[in-house]
Short mmCIF file of C-alpha atoms and ligand atoms in Angstrom, two decimals:
data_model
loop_
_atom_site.label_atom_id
_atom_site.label_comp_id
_atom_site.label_asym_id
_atom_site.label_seq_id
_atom_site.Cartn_x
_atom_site.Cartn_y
_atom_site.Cartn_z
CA UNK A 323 -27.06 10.42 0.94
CA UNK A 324 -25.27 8.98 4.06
CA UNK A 325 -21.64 9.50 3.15
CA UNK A 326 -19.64 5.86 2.77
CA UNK A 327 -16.59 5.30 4.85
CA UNK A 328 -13.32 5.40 1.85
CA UNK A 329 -9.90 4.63 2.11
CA UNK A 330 -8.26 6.81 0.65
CA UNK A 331 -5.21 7.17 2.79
CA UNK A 332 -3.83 5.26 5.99
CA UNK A 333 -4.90 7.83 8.15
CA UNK A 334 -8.66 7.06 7.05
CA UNK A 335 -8.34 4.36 9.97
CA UNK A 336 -7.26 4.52 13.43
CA UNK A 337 -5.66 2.13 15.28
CA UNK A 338 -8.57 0.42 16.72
CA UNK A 339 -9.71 -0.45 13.15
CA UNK A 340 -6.64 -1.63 12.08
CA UNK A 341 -6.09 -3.87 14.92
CA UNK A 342 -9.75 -5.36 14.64
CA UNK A 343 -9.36 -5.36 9.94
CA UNK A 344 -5.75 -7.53 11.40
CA UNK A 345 -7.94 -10.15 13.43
CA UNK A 346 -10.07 -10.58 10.86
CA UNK A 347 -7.81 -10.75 7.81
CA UNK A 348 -6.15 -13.96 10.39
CA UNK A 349 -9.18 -15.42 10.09
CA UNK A 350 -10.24 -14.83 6.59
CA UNK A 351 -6.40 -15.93 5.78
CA UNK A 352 -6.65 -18.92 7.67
CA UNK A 353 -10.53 -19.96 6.22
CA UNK A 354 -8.84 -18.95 2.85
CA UNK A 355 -6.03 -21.79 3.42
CA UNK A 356 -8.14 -24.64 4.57
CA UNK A 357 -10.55 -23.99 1.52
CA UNK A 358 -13.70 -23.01 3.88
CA UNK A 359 -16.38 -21.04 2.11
CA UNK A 360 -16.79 -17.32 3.44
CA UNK A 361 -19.20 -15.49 1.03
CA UNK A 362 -20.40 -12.18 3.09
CA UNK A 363 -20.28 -10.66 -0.62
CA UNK A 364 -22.25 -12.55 -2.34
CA UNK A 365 -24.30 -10.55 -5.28
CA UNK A 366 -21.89 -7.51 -4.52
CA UNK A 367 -19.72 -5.69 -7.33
CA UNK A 368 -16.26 -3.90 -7.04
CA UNK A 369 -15.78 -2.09 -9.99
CA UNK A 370 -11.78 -1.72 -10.37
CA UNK A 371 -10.26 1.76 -11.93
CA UNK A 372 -6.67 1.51 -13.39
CA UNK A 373 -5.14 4.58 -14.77
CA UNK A 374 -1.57 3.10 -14.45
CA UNK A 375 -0.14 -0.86 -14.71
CA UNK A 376 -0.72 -3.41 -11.98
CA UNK A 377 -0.41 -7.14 -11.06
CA UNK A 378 -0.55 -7.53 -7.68
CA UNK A 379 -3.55 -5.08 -6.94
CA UNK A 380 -5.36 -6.06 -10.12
CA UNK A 381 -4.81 -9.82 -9.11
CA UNK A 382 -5.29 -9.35 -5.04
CA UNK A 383 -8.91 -7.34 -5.55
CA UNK A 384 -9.95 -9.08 -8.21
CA UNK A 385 -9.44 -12.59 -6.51
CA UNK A 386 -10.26 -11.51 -3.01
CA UNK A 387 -13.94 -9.85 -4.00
CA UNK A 388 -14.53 -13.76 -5.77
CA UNK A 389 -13.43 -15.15 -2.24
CA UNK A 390 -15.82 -12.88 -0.80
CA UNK A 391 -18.43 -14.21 -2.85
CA UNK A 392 -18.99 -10.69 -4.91
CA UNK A 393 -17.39 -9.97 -8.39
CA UNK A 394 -15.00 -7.53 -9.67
CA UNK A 395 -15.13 -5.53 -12.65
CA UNK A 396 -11.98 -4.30 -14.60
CA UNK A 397 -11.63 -0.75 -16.50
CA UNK A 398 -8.70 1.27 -17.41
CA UNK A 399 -8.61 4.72 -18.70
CA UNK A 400 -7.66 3.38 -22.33
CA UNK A 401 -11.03 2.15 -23.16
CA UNK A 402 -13.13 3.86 -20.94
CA UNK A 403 -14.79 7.31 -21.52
CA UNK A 404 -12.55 8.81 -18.74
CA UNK A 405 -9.85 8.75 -21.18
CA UNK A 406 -11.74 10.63 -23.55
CA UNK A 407 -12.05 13.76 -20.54
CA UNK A 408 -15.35 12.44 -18.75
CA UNK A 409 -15.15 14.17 -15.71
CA UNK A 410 -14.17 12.45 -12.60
CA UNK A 411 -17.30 13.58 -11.22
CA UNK A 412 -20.00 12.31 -13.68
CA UNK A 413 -17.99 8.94 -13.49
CA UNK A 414 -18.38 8.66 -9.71
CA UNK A 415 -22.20 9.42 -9.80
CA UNK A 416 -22.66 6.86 -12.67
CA UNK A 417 -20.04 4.57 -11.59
CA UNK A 418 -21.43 4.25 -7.89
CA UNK A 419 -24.61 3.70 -9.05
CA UNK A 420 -23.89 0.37 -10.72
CA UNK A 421 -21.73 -1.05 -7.79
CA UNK A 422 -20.93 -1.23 -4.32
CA UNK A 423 -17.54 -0.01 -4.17
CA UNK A 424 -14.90 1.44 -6.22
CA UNK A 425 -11.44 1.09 -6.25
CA UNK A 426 -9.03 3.18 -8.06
CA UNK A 427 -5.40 3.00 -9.37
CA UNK A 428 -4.59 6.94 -10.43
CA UNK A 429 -2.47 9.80 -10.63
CA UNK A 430 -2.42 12.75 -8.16
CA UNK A 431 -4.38 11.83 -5.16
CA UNK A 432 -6.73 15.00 -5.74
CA UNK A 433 -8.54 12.67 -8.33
CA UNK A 434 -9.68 10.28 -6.23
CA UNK A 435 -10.64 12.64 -3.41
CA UNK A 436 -12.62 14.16 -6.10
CA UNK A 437 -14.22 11.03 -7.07
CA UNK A 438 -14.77 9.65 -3.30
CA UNK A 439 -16.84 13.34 -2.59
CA UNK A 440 -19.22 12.33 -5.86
CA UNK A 441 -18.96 8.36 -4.55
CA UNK A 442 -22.72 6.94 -3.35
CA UNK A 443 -20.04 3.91 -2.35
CA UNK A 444 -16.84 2.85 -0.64
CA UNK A 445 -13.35 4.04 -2.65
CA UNK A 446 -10.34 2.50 -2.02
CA UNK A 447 -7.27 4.00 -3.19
CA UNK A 448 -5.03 1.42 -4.88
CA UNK A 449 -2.14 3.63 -5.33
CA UNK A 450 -1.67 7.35 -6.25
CA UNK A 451 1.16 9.67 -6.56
CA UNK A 452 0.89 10.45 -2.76
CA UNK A 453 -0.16 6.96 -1.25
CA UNK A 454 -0.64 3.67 -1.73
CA UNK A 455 -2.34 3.11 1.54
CA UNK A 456 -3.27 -1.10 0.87
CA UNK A 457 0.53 -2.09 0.44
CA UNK A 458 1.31 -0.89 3.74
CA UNK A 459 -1.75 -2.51 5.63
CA UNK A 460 -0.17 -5.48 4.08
CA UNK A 461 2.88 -4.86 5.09
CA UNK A 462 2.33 -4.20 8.58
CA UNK A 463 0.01 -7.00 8.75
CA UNK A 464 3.07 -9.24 7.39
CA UNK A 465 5.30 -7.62 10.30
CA UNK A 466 2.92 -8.54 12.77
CA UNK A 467 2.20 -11.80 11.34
CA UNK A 468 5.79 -12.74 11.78
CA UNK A 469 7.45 -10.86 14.27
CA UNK A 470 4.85 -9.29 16.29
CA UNK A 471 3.42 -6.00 16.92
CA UNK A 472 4.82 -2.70 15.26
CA UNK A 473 4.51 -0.23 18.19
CA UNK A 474 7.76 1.25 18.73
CA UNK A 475 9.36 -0.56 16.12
CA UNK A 476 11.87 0.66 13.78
CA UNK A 477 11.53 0.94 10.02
CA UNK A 478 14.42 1.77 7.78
CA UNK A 479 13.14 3.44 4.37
CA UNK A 480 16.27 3.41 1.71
CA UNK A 481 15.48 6.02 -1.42
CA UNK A 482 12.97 7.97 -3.07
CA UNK A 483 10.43 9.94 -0.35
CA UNK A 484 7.32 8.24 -2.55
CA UNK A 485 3.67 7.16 -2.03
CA UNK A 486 4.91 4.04 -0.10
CA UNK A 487 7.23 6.06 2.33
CA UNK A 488 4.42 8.78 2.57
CA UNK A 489 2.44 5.96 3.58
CA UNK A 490 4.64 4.21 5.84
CA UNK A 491 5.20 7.47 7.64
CA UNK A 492 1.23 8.00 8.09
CA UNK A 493 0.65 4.35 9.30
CA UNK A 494 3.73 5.33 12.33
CA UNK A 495 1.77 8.53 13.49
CA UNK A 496 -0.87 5.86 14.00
CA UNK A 497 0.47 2.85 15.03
CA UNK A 498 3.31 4.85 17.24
CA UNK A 499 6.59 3.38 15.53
CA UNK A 500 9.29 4.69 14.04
CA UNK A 501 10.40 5.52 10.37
CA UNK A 502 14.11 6.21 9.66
CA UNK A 503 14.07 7.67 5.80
CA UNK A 504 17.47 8.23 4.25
CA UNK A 505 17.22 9.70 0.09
CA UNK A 506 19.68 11.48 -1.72
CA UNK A 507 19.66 15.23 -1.56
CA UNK A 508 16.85 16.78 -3.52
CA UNK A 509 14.29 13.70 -2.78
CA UNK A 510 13.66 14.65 0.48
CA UNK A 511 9.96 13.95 2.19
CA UNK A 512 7.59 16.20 1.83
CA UNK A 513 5.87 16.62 4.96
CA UNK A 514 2.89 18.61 3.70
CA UNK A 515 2.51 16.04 0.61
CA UNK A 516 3.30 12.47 2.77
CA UNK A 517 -0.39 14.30 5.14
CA UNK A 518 1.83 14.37 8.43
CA UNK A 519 0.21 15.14 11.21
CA UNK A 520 4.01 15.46 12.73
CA UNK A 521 7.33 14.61 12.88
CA UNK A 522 8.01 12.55 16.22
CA UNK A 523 7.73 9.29 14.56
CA UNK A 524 10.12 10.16 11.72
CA UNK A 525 14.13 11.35 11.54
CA UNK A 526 15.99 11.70 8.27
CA UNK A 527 19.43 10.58 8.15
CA UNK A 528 21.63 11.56 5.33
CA UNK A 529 23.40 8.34 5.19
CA UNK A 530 21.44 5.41 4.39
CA UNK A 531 23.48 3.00 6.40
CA UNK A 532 22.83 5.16 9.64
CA UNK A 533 18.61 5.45 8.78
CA UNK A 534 19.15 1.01 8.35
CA UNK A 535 21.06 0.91 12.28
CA UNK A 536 19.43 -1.46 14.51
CA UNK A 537 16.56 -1.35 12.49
CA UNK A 538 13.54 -3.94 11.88
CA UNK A 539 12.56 -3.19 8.76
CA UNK A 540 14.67 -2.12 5.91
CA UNK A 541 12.48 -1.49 3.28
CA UNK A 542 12.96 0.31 -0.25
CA UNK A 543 10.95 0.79 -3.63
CA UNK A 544 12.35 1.56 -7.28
CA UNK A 545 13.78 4.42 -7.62
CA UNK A 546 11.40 5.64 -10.54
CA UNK A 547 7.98 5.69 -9.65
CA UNK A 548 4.91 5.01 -12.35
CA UNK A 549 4.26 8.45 -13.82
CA UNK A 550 8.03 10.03 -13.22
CA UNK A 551 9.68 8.09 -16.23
CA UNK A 552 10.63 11.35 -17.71
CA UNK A 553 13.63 11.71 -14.76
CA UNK A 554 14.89 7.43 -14.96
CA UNK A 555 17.98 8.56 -15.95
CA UNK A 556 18.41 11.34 -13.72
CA UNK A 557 17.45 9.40 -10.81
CA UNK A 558 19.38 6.26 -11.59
CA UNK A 559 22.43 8.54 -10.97
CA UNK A 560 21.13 10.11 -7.81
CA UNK A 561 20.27 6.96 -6.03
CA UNK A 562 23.62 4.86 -6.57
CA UNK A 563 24.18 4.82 -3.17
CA UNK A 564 20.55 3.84 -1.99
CA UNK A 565 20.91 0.05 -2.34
CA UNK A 566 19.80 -2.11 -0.03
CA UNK A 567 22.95 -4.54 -0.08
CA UNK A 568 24.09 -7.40 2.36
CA UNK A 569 26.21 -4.84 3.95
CA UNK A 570 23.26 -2.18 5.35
CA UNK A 571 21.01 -5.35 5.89
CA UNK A 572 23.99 -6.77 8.36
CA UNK A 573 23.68 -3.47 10.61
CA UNK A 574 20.43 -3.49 10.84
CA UNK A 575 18.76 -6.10 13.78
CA UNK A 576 19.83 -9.58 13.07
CA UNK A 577 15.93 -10.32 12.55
CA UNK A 578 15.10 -7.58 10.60
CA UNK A 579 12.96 -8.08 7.53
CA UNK A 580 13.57 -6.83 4.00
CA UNK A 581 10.57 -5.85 2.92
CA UNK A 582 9.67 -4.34 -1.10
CA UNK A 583 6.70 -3.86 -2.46
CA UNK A 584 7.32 -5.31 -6.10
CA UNK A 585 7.80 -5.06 -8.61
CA UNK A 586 11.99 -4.75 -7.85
CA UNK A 587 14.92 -3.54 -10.23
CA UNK A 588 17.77 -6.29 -8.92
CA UNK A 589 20.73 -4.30 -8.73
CA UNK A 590 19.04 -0.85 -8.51
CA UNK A 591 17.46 -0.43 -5.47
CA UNK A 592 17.91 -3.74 -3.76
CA UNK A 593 20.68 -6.38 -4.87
CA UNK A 594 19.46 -10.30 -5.76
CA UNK A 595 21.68 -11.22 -3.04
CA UNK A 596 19.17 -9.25 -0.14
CA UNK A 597 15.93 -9.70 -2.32
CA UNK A 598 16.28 -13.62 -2.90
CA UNK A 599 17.72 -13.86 0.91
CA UNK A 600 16.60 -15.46 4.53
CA UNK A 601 15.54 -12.31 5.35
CA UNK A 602 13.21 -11.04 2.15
CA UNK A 603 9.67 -10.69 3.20
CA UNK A 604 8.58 -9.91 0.00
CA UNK A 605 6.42 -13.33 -1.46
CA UNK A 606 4.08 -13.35 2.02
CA UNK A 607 3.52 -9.09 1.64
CA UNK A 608 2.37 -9.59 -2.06
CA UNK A 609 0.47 -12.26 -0.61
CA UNK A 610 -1.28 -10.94 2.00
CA UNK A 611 -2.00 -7.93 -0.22
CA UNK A 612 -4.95 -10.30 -1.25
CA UNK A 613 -6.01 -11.18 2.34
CA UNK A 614 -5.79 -7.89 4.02
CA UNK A 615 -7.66 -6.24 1.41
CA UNK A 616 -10.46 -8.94 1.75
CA UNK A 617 -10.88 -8.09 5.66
CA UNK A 618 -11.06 -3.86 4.39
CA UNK A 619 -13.80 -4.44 1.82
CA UNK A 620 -15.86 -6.69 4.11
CA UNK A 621 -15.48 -3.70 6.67
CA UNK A 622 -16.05 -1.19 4.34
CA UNK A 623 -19.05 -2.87 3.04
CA UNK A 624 -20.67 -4.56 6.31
CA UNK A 625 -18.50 -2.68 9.29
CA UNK A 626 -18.05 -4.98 12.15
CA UNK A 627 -18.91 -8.57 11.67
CA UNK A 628 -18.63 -9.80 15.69
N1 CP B 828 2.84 -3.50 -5.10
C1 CP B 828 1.92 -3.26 -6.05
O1 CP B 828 0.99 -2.47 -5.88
O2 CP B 828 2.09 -3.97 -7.20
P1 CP B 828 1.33 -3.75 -8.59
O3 CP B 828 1.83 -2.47 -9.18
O4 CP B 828 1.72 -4.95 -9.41
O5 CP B 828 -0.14 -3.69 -8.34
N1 NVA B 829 6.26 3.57 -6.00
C1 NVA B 829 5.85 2.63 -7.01
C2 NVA B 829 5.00 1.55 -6.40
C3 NVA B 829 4.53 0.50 -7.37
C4 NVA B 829 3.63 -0.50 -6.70
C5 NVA B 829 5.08 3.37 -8.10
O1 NVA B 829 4.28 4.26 -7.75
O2 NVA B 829 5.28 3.09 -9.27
#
């Protein structure tokens, strides 16, 4: 079995495939908006794994393998036999078997590793404890789209150390920018868990306005994370002062982006005031969730098209 090429977390591509998946999501995007056909997966099947809730990933693959041509299948653990303890394994080799490729919404990241090594197909990951690697291709795709390229850039992450800022601080050692994390005490990053390779791209600052300084991305998530519920109330106290107000978006650059990759708590981690503002990125980065992830499961599926 020739082993398939997964995605499992940001540092699965270099920067050379990133830059070529961001010319052609441009193009896909822009065939997408004048309603041109582009059907390179035409009789293909993604089968689509949720373990935990989702719009935006749900709605992104789901309509982006149709655009494609291909079709998606839905299952969740509920009514599935991996709820009932099917191993992860068995469900790979049958799963794979039926489709060509596989993405998966789960827990602890070990899970899908151990599905991807029993995988005869593609897996993307579409968010695990550790990483959610297809957010931040959209959001650095979003970046680029409106302010240019990343490379020594600035980003500003406000509160928990999570599978987005894991992932933000892989895609830097790659794309050589910068990631300024500020969380309270006791949330710290976790080097070994965020899969640095090292720290040059990435300084913690105890005070969030100092991480958001001159910065051209402030960026934040909720402060409880699917699967963490159990601590809500302990971390809504913690993170009081990790808002992303008017004031810490006014010291970053004057055309920095607020960025968020939904669904927000207005008034917890961002106020309405910053999320509903000039600067809020956050509509076209749920948007091009949909056409980045179009240009990674052509590649995945065909590798380079021209
Ligand atoms: N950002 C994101 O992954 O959203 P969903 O949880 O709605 O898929
Ligand atoms: N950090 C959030 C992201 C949701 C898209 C979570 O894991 O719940």
């Amino acid at each position: 079995m020739i082993t398939p090429k997964h995605f499992l977390q940001f540092k699965d591509l270099n920067a050379d495939e990133i830059a070529y998946l961001f010319e052609r999501t441009r193009w896909i995007k822009d065939r997408f908006q004048r309603y041109e056909r582009h059907w390179p997966l035409a009789d293909r099947t993604l089968v689509m794994i949720f373990e935990k809730a989702s719009t935006r990933t749900r709605l992104s693959f789901e309509a982006g393998m149709q655009q494609l041509g291909g079709s998606a299948i839905y299952l969740n653990t509920r009514d599935t036999q991996l709820g009932r303890g099917e191993p992860v394994e068995d469900a790979a080799q049958v799963i794979s078997r039926m489709c060509d490729v596989v993405m998966i919404r789960t827990f602890e990241q070990e899970i899908i590793e151990r599905f991807a090594r029993n995988s005869r197909v593609p897996v993307i990951n579409g968010l695990t404890n550790e990483y959610h690697p297809c957010q931040i291709l959209a959001d650095i795709y979003t970046f680029v789209e409106q302010r240019g390229p990343i490379r020594g850039k600035t980003v500003a992450w406000i509160g928990d150390s999570n599978n987005v800022c894991n992932t933000w601080l892989q895609a830097a050692e790659i794309l050589d920018f910068n990631v300024h994390v500020s969380t309270p005490p006791g949330y710290e990053v976790e080097a070994e868990r965020a899969g640095l390779y090292g720290t040059d791209h990435f300084e913690h600052f105890t005070d969030p306005m100092e991480a958001a300084r001159d910065a051209h991305i402030v960026t934040t998530d909720v402060w409880t994370s699917m699967g963490f519920e159990a601590e809500n109330e302990a971390r809504c106290r913690d993170f009081q002062d990790w808002q992303v107000d008017s004031d810490m978006m006014r010291v970053a650059r004057p055309d920095a982006l607020f960025m968020h990759c939904l669904p927000a708590h207005r008034g917890e981690e961002v106020t309405a005031e910053v999320i509903d503002g000039p600067q809020s990125a956050v509509w076209e980065e749920a948007a091009n969730r949909m056409h980045t992830q179009k240009a990674l499961l052509e590649y995945l599926l065909l590798g380079r098209v021209e």
